[in-house]
């Protein structure tokens, strides 16, 4: 579950509630990885309280401040035994500097791909889910190719790049810039308090209060303009789908009728889960 | 010239400077229509100073607070005799409530279409240029069909709908909502300190510091989702072009090589000028 940040943690909590439901356990074990945050105590308290409100008894905090911690056998076992792995917001570069190449990362990837584990992440925790992640990037228009820096993510999903706080922070130019680096990637812009649920080889679903913007650059031409603004990107024929919360799209003719554009995106996304 | 608002009025003023140049007069007469603004004195002082800095000697203020003023023969003559008509920002509904159906409106339309008059508008003054204008609208994601209210504009351009402060205020969802009203319209999102120069039957050009986002919904399907969020819009295959400042696109194979997507937009826009 890819959450765009700033999800409701105090009221009805529809996004967090769905995470608990997705585990399909009466008493799921949840592990909250706070490694992205500079204030893990504050973040942990917020989610500990929220998941307690939702009736989750088995809640465990995992700070994983560095690579050493992320290789620690006891921590890896904690991840392996969890029904739900939740990664908080903060800074995705901080999170990946602890997780990259670690045994914890392998455990999360395998849990998602092979053991049906529910992996959820919000904001920075959402960005790391793909193979290529947005490490940093300004929000500026027109976008320039050097405006964003990409880095390796956890690699739960292939062929996509994720941005969060999407509509709220006007990040379309930034996602355009990321696609200019790797045009075959499909961009996913996730709004705040909104999540994309990807069920491998099955369906995608949008929940929460916003929308998911799918940006498909595969049939576009992306050029630098040969002019004074040497680095400004000109983009032609980028195809955009807007999927509002409430929609579920199955791989095979689903409940919601969709045309070939969305169907292609659904196929790509549900296949993108590494297996 | 369609300006996205907040153009530089204090430093090098590239957008305002270009307006003066477009008139192709050594001493152009400029009329500043402040009818959109609730503070016409303040707005007039700012532009009076800016155009004075740019060497324009013949500067005239036209408040046009209501329809009566916009029908006044002396005011209409002032517009007719001007080389440049500049409409300030404020509220496009206020501006149109004075101009709609007035003799001043006819004079501006004919000046643009038949006498090669340079008509420029910023922010609210930009919105009114098309036949259908965005009268008001929240910025919310996902967009809903009732989120925006459309009204009649001045009608200098047909088949397009204009939004301003585009990237800065994250207005893509709002432009999507407007296109859901009238899918054949082409959406133009103009960034701040950026302008789209439309030369009828000739070319379009983007100047300033941002970009123009062209949103083409003509080949998309736009549906309400049959679900709990009854009014949330699902959009499929909206085609987006991003034209950074510095680009000029001529109707017939121009200096900047473009593919069929942008070429279609250029053809539509240069034809959109009523003639």
mmCIF file of N, CA and C in Angstrom, chain A residues 14-90:
data_model
loop_
_atom_site.group_PDB
_atom_site.id
_atom_site.type_symbol
_atom_site.label_atom_id
_atom_site.label_comp_id
_atom_site.label_asym_id
_atom_site.label_seq_id
_atom_site.Cartn_x
_atom_site.Cartn_y
_atom_site.Cartn_z
ATOM 1 N N UNK A 14 -9.340 5.970 7.684
ATOM 2 C CA UNK A 14 -9.703 4.960 6.684
ATOM 3 C C UNK A 14 -8.497 4.263 6.052
ATOM 4 N N UNK A 15 -7.414 4.995 5.843
ATOM 5 C CA UNK A 15 -6.261 4.382 5.185
ATOM 6 C C UNK A 15 -5.582 3.385 6.131
ATOM 7 N N UNK A 16 -5.309 3.815 7.366
ATOM 8 C CA UNK A 16 -4.654 2.910 8.321
ATOM 9 C C UNK A 16 -5.568 1.726 8.643
ATOM 10 N N UNK A 17 -6.864 1.987 8.710
ATOM 11 C CA UNK A 17 -7.837 0.923 8.978
ATOM 12 C C UNK A 17 -7.756 -0.150 7.887
ATOM 13 N N UNK A 18 -7.578 0.297 6.641
ATOM 14 C CA UNK A 18 -7.525 -0.658 5.549
ATOM 15 C C UNK A 18 -6.255 -1.515 5.621
ATOM 16 N N UNK A 19 -5.174 -0.901 6.082
ATOM 17 C CA UNK A 19 -3.933 -1.678 6.240
ATOM 18 C C UNK A 19 -4.193 -2.869 7.159
ATOM 19 N N UNK A 20 -4.862 -2.589 8.271
ATOM 20 C CA UNK A 20 -5.149 -3.652 9.236
ATOM 21 C C UNK A 20 -6.040 -4.719 8.584
ATOM 22 N N UNK A 21 -7.040 -4.271 7.848
ATOM 23 C CA UNK A 21 -7.950 -5.222 7.196
ATOM 24 C C UNK A 21 -7.228 -6.071 6.158
ATOM 25 N N UNK A 22 -6.294 -5.446 5.433
ATOM 26 C CA UNK A 22 -5.593 -6.159 4.359
ATOM 27 C C UNK A 22 -4.781 -7.341 4.884
ATOM 28 N N UNK A 23 -4.395 -7.277 6.150
ATOM 29 C CA UNK A 23 -3.598 -8.387 6.694
ATOM 30 C C UNK A 23 -4.444 -9.657 6.814
ATOM 31 N N UNK A 24 -5.760 -9.476 6.843
ATOM 32 C CA UNK A 24 -6.688 -10.615 6.960
ATOM 33 C C UNK A 24 -6.414 -11.469 8.192
ATOM 34 N N UNK A 25 -5.959 -10.826 9.249
ATOM 35 C CA UNK A 25 -5.763 -11.516 10.529
ATOM 36 C C UNK A 25 -6.630 -10.834 11.582
ATOM 37 N N UNK A 26 -7.168 -11.647 12.465
ATOM 38 C CA UNK A 26 -7.934 -11.075 13.577
ATOM 39 C C UNK A 26 -7.009 -10.254 14.465
ATOM 40 N N UNK A 27 -5.809 -10.774 14.685
ATOM 41 C CA UNK A 27 -4.834 -10.059 15.519
ATOM 42 C C UNK A 27 -3.504 -9.955 14.778
ATOM 43 N N UNK A 28 -3.433 -9.046 13.822
ATOM 44 C CA UNK A 28 -2.187 -8.953 13.050
ATOM 45 C C UNK A 28 -1.039 -8.386 13.884
ATOM 46 N N UNK A 29 0.163 -8.801 13.517
ATOM 47 C CA UNK A 29 1.378 -8.210 14.107
ATOM 48 C C UNK A 29 1.862 -7.124 13.181
ATOM 49 N N UNK A 30 2.033 -5.933 13.729
ATOM 50 C CA UNK A 30 2.511 -4.834 12.892
ATOM 51 C C UNK A 30 3.875 -4.353 13.365
ATOM 52 N N UNK A 31 4.746 -4.117 12.409
ATOM 53 C CA UNK A 31 6.062 -3.549 12.698
ATOM 54 C C UNK A 31 6.117 -2.179 12.058
ATOM 55 N N UNK A 32 6.455 -1.170 12.843
ATOM 56 C CA UNK A 32 6.542 0.197 12.320
ATOM 57 C C UNK A 32 8.018 0.573 12.205
ATOM 58 N N UNK A 33 8.489 0.749 10.981
ATOM 59 C CA UNK A 33 9.885 1.128 10.743
ATOM 60 C C UNK A 33 9.964 2.650 10.664
ATOM 61 N N UNK A 34 10.693 3.233 11.592
ATOM 62 C CA UNK A 34 10.733 4.699 11.706
ATOM 63 C C UNK A 34 12.022 5.278 11.118
ATOM 64 N N UNK A 35 12.761 4.449 10.384
ATOM 65 C CA UNK A 35 14.105 4.849 9.945
ATOM 66 C C UNK A 35 14.141 6.101 9.072
ATOM 67 N N UNK A 36 13.025 6.444 8.437
ATOM 68 C CA UNK A 36 13.022 7.634 7.579
ATOM 69 C C UNK A 36 13.021 8.924 8.391
ATOM 70 N N UNK A 37 12.584 8.824 9.626
ATOM 71 C CA UNK A 37 12.301 10.037 10.393
ATOM 72 C C UNK A 37 13.474 10.512 11.234
ATOM 73 N N UNK A 38 13.622 11.825 11.339
ATOM 74 C CA UNK A 38 14.620 12.402 12.230
ATOM 75 C C UNK A 38 14.089 12.435 13.660
ATOM 76 N N UNK A 39 12.811 12.210 13.826
ATOM 77 C CA UNK A 39 12.198 12.191 15.162
ATOM 78 C C UNK A 39 11.421 10.899 15.359
ATOM 79 N N UNK A 40 12.147 9.764 15.408
ATOM 80 C CA UNK A 40 11.458 8.475 15.474
ATOM 81 C C UNK A 40 10.533 8.330 16.685
ATOM 82 N N UNK A 41 10.878 8.971 17.794
ATOM 83 C CA UNK A 41 10.027 8.856 18.993
ATOM 84 C C UNK A 41 8.645 9.448 18.736
ATOM 85 N N UNK A 42 8.640 10.636 18.165
ATOM 86 C CA UNK A 42 7.373 11.336 17.905
ATOM 87 C C UNK A 42 6.525 10.537 16.924
ATOM 88 N N UNK A 43 7.176 10.081 15.857
ATOM 89 C CA UNK A 43 6.474 9.347 14.812
ATOM 90 C C UNK A 43 5.920 8.033 15.368
ATOM 91 N N UNK A 44 6.730 7.333 16.129
ATOM 92 C CA UNK A 44 6.293 6.065 16.698
ATOM 93 C C UNK A 44 5.063 6.272 17.598
ATOM 94 N N UNK A 45 5.123 7.303 18.441
ATOM 95 C CA UNK A 45 3.983 7.555 19.339
ATOM 96 C C UNK A 45 2.691 7.766 18.549
ATOM 97 N N UNK A 46 2.786 8.491 17.456
ATOM 98 C CA UNK A 46 1.583 8.773 16.669
ATOM 99 C C UNK A 46 0.989 7.484 16.094
ATOM 100 N N UNK A 47 1.846 6.649 15.497
ATOM 101 C CA UNK A 47 1.328 5.422 14.879
ATOM 102 C C UNK A 47 0.981 4.367 15.918
ATOM 103 N N UNK A 48 1.747 4.340 17.003
ATOM 104 C CA UNK A 48 1.427 3.393 18.081
ATOM 105 C C UNK A 48 0.009 3.669 18.584
ATOM 106 N N UNK A 49 -0.295 4.946 18.793
ATOM 107 C CA UNK A 49 -1.629 5.320 19.259
ATOM 108 C C UNK A 49 -2.706 5.022 18.226
ATOM 109 N N UNK A 50 -2.393 5.347 16.966
ATOM 110 C CA UNK A 50 -3.390 5.153 15.902
ATOM 111 C C UNK A 50 -3.733 3.674 15.731
ATOM 112 N N UNK A 51 -2.712 2.827 15.683
ATOM 113 C CA UNK A 51 -2.984 1.398 15.483
ATOM 114 C C UNK A 51 -3.593 0.768 16.741
ATOM 115 N N UNK A 52 -3.281 1.307 17.919
ATOM 116 C CA UNK A 52 -3.943 0.836 19.146
ATOM 117 C C UNK A 52 -5.446 1.151 19.058
ATOM 118 N N UNK A 53 -5.760 2.364 18.640
ATOM 119 C CA UNK A 53 -7.170 2.750 18.447
ATOM 120 C C UNK A 53 -7.885 1.787 17.505
ATOM 121 N N UNK A 54 -7.130 1.284 16.530
ATOM 122 C CA UNK A 54 -7.738 0.394 15.535
ATOM 123 C C UNK A 54 -7.758 -1.058 16.012
ATOM 124 N N UNK A 55 -7.394 -1.260 17.273
ATOM 125 C CA UNK A 55 -7.524 -2.598 17.857
ATOM 126 C C UNK A 55 -6.354 -3.535 17.608
ATOM 127 N N UNK A 56 -5.241 -2.969 17.120
ATOM 128 C CA UNK A 56 -4.073 -3.824 16.881
ATOM 129 C C UNK A 56 -3.287 -3.959 18.188
ATOM 130 N N UNK A 57 -3.212 -5.202 18.715
ATOM 131 C CA UNK A 57 -2.524 -5.413 19.988
ATOM 132 C C UNK A 57 -1.008 -5.550 19.807
ATOM 133 N N UNK A 58 -0.616 -6.227 18.711
ATOM 134 C CA UNK A 58 0.814 -6.512 18.538
ATOM 135 C C UNK A 58 1.470 -5.444 17.692
ATOM 136 N N UNK A 59 2.016 -4.458 18.420
ATOM 137 C CA UNK A 59 2.653 -3.341 17.724
ATOM 138 C C UNK A 59 4.112 -3.271 18.131
ATOM 139 N N UNK A 60 4.977 -3.214 17.153
ATOM 140 C CA UNK A 60 6.394 -3.173 17.478
ATOM 141 C C UNK A 60 7.097 -2.087 16.691
ATOM 142 N N UNK A 61 7.998 -1.413 17.375
ATOM 143 C CA UNK A 61 8.771 -0.348 16.746
ATOM 144 C C UNK A 61 10.121 -0.904 16.300
ATOM 145 N N UNK A 62 10.549 -0.490 15.115
ATOM 146 C CA UNK A 62 11.858 -0.895 14.622
ATOM 147 C C UNK A 62 12.524 0.360 14.061
ATOM 148 N N UNK A 63 13.556 0.833 14.760
ATOM 149 C CA UNK A 63 14.157 2.106 14.335
ATOM 150 C C UNK A 63 15.073 1.952 13.118
ATOM 151 N N UNK A 64 15.881 0.895 13.122
ATOM 152 C CA UNK A 64 16.843 0.653 12.022
ATOM 153 C C UNK A 64 17.581 1.932 11.622
ATOM 154 N N UNK A 65 18.331 2.508 12.554
ATOM 155 C CA UNK A 65 18.996 3.786 12.247
ATOM 156 C C UNK A 65 20.114 3.657 11.226
ATOM 157 N N UNK A 66 20.663 2.456 11.048
ATOM 158 C CA UNK A 66 21.769 2.312 10.096
ATOM 159 C C UNK A 66 21.799 0.894 9.527
ATOM 160 N N UNK A 67 22.701 0.707 8.589
ATOM 161 C CA UNK A 67 22.842 -0.570 7.913
ATOM 162 C C UNK A 67 23.105 -1.717 8.896
ATOM 163 N N UNK A 68 23.918 -1.437 9.905
ATOM 164 C CA UNK A 68 24.235 -2.458 10.894
ATOM 165 C C UNK A 68 22.942 -2.984 11.542
ATOM 166 N N UNK A 69 22.105 -2.056 11.935
ATOM 167 C CA UNK A 69 20.830 -2.458 12.563
ATOM 168 C C UNK A 69 19.960 -3.227 11.573
ATOM 169 N N UNK A 70 20.009 -2.813 10.290
ATOM 170 C CA UNK A 70 19.143 -3.443 9.285
ATOM 171 C C UNK A 70 19.633 -4.833 8.885
ATOM 172 N N UNK A 71 20.833 -5.200 9.331
ATOM 173 C CA UNK A 71 21.346 -6.553 9.073
ATOM 174 C C UNK A 71 21.186 -7.458 10.292
ATOM 175 N N UNK A 72 20.791 -6.864 11.390
ATOM 176 C CA UNK A 72 20.733 -7.588 12.664
ATOM 177 C C UNK A 72 19.676 -8.702 12.590
ATOM 178 N N UNK A 73 20.093 -9.900 12.942
ATOM 179 C CA UNK A 73 19.227 -11.083 12.782
ATOM 180 C C UNK A 73 17.889 -10.934 13.514
ATOM 181 N N UNK A 74 17.925 -10.370 14.724
ATOM 182 C CA UNK A 74 16.679 -10.245 15.493
ATOM 183 C C UNK A 74 15.710 -9.298 14.787
ATOM 184 N N UNK A 75 16.257 -8.240 14.201
ATOM 185 C CA UNK A 75 15.398 -7.276 13.492
ATOM 186 C C UNK A 75 14.810 -7.902 12.230
ATOM 187 N N UNK A 76 15.648 -8.664 11.533
ATOM 188 C CA UNK A 76 15.166 -9.321 10.322
ATOM 189 C C UNK A 76 14.048 -10.304 10.680
ATOM 190 N N UNK A 77 14.225 -11.004 11.799
ATOM 191 C CA UNK A 77 13.206 -11.965 12.230
ATOM 192 C C UNK A 77 11.897 -11.224 12.568
ATOM 193 N N UNK A 78 12.035 -10.070 13.212
ATOM 194 C CA UNK A 78 10.844 -9.269 13.537
ATOM 195 C C UNK A 78 10.058 -8.933 12.264
ATOM 196 N N UNK A 79 10.783 -8.560 11.224
ATOM 197 C CA UNK A 79 10.127 -8.244 9.946
ATOM 198 C C UNK A 79 9.484 -9.493 9.361
ATOM 199 N N UNK A 80 10.219 -10.579 9.352
ATOM 200 C CA UNK A 80 9.731 -11.814 8.741
ATOM 201 C C UNK A 80 8.457 -12.314 9.431
ATOM 202 N N UNK A 81 8.396 -12.126 10.746
ATOM 203 C CA UNK A 81 7.252 -12.655 11.496
ATOM 204 C C UNK A 81 6.052 -11.716 11.507
ATOM 205 N N UNK A 82 6.238 -10.528 10.969
ATOM 206 C CA UNK A 82 5.131 -9.556 11.000
ATOM 207 C C UNK A 82 4.095 -9.870 9.915
ATOM 208 N N UNK A 83 2.854 -9.474 10.180
ATOM 209 C CA UNK A 83 1.827 -9.544 9.133
ATOM 210 C C UNK A 83 1.830 -8.262 8.310
ATOM 211 N N UNK A 84 2.199 -7.177 8.982
ATOM 212 C CA UNK A 84 2.197 -5.862 8.326
ATOM 213 C C UNK A 84 3.522 -5.169 8.605
ATOM 214 N N UNK A 85 4.150 -4.667 7.564
ATOM 215 C CA UNK A 85 5.330 -3.821 7.733
ATOM 216 C C UNK A 85 4.925 -2.418 7.306
ATOM 217 N N UNK A 86 5.069 -1.471 8.219
ATOM 218 C CA UNK A 86 4.667 -0.092 7.917
ATOM 219 C C UNK A 86 5.890 0.808 7.996
ATOM 220 N N UNK A 87 6.150 1.544 6.928
ATOM 221 C CA UNK A 87 7.290 2.476 6.918
ATOM 222 C C UNK A 87 6.775 3.911 7.004
ATOM 223 N N UNK A 88 7.276 4.661 7.962
ATOM 224 C CA UNK A 88 6.771 6.017 8.197
ATOM 225 C C UNK A 88 7.384 7.009 7.208
ATOM 226 N N UNK A 89 6.920 8.225 7.303
ATOM 227 C CA UNK A 89 7.474 9.310 6.504
ATOM 228 C C UNK A 89 8.756 9.839 7.106
ATOM 229 N N UNK A 90 9.314 10.802 6.448
ATOM 230 C CA UNK A 90 10.583 11.408 6.860
ATOM 231 C C UNK A 90 11.365 11.727 5.597
#
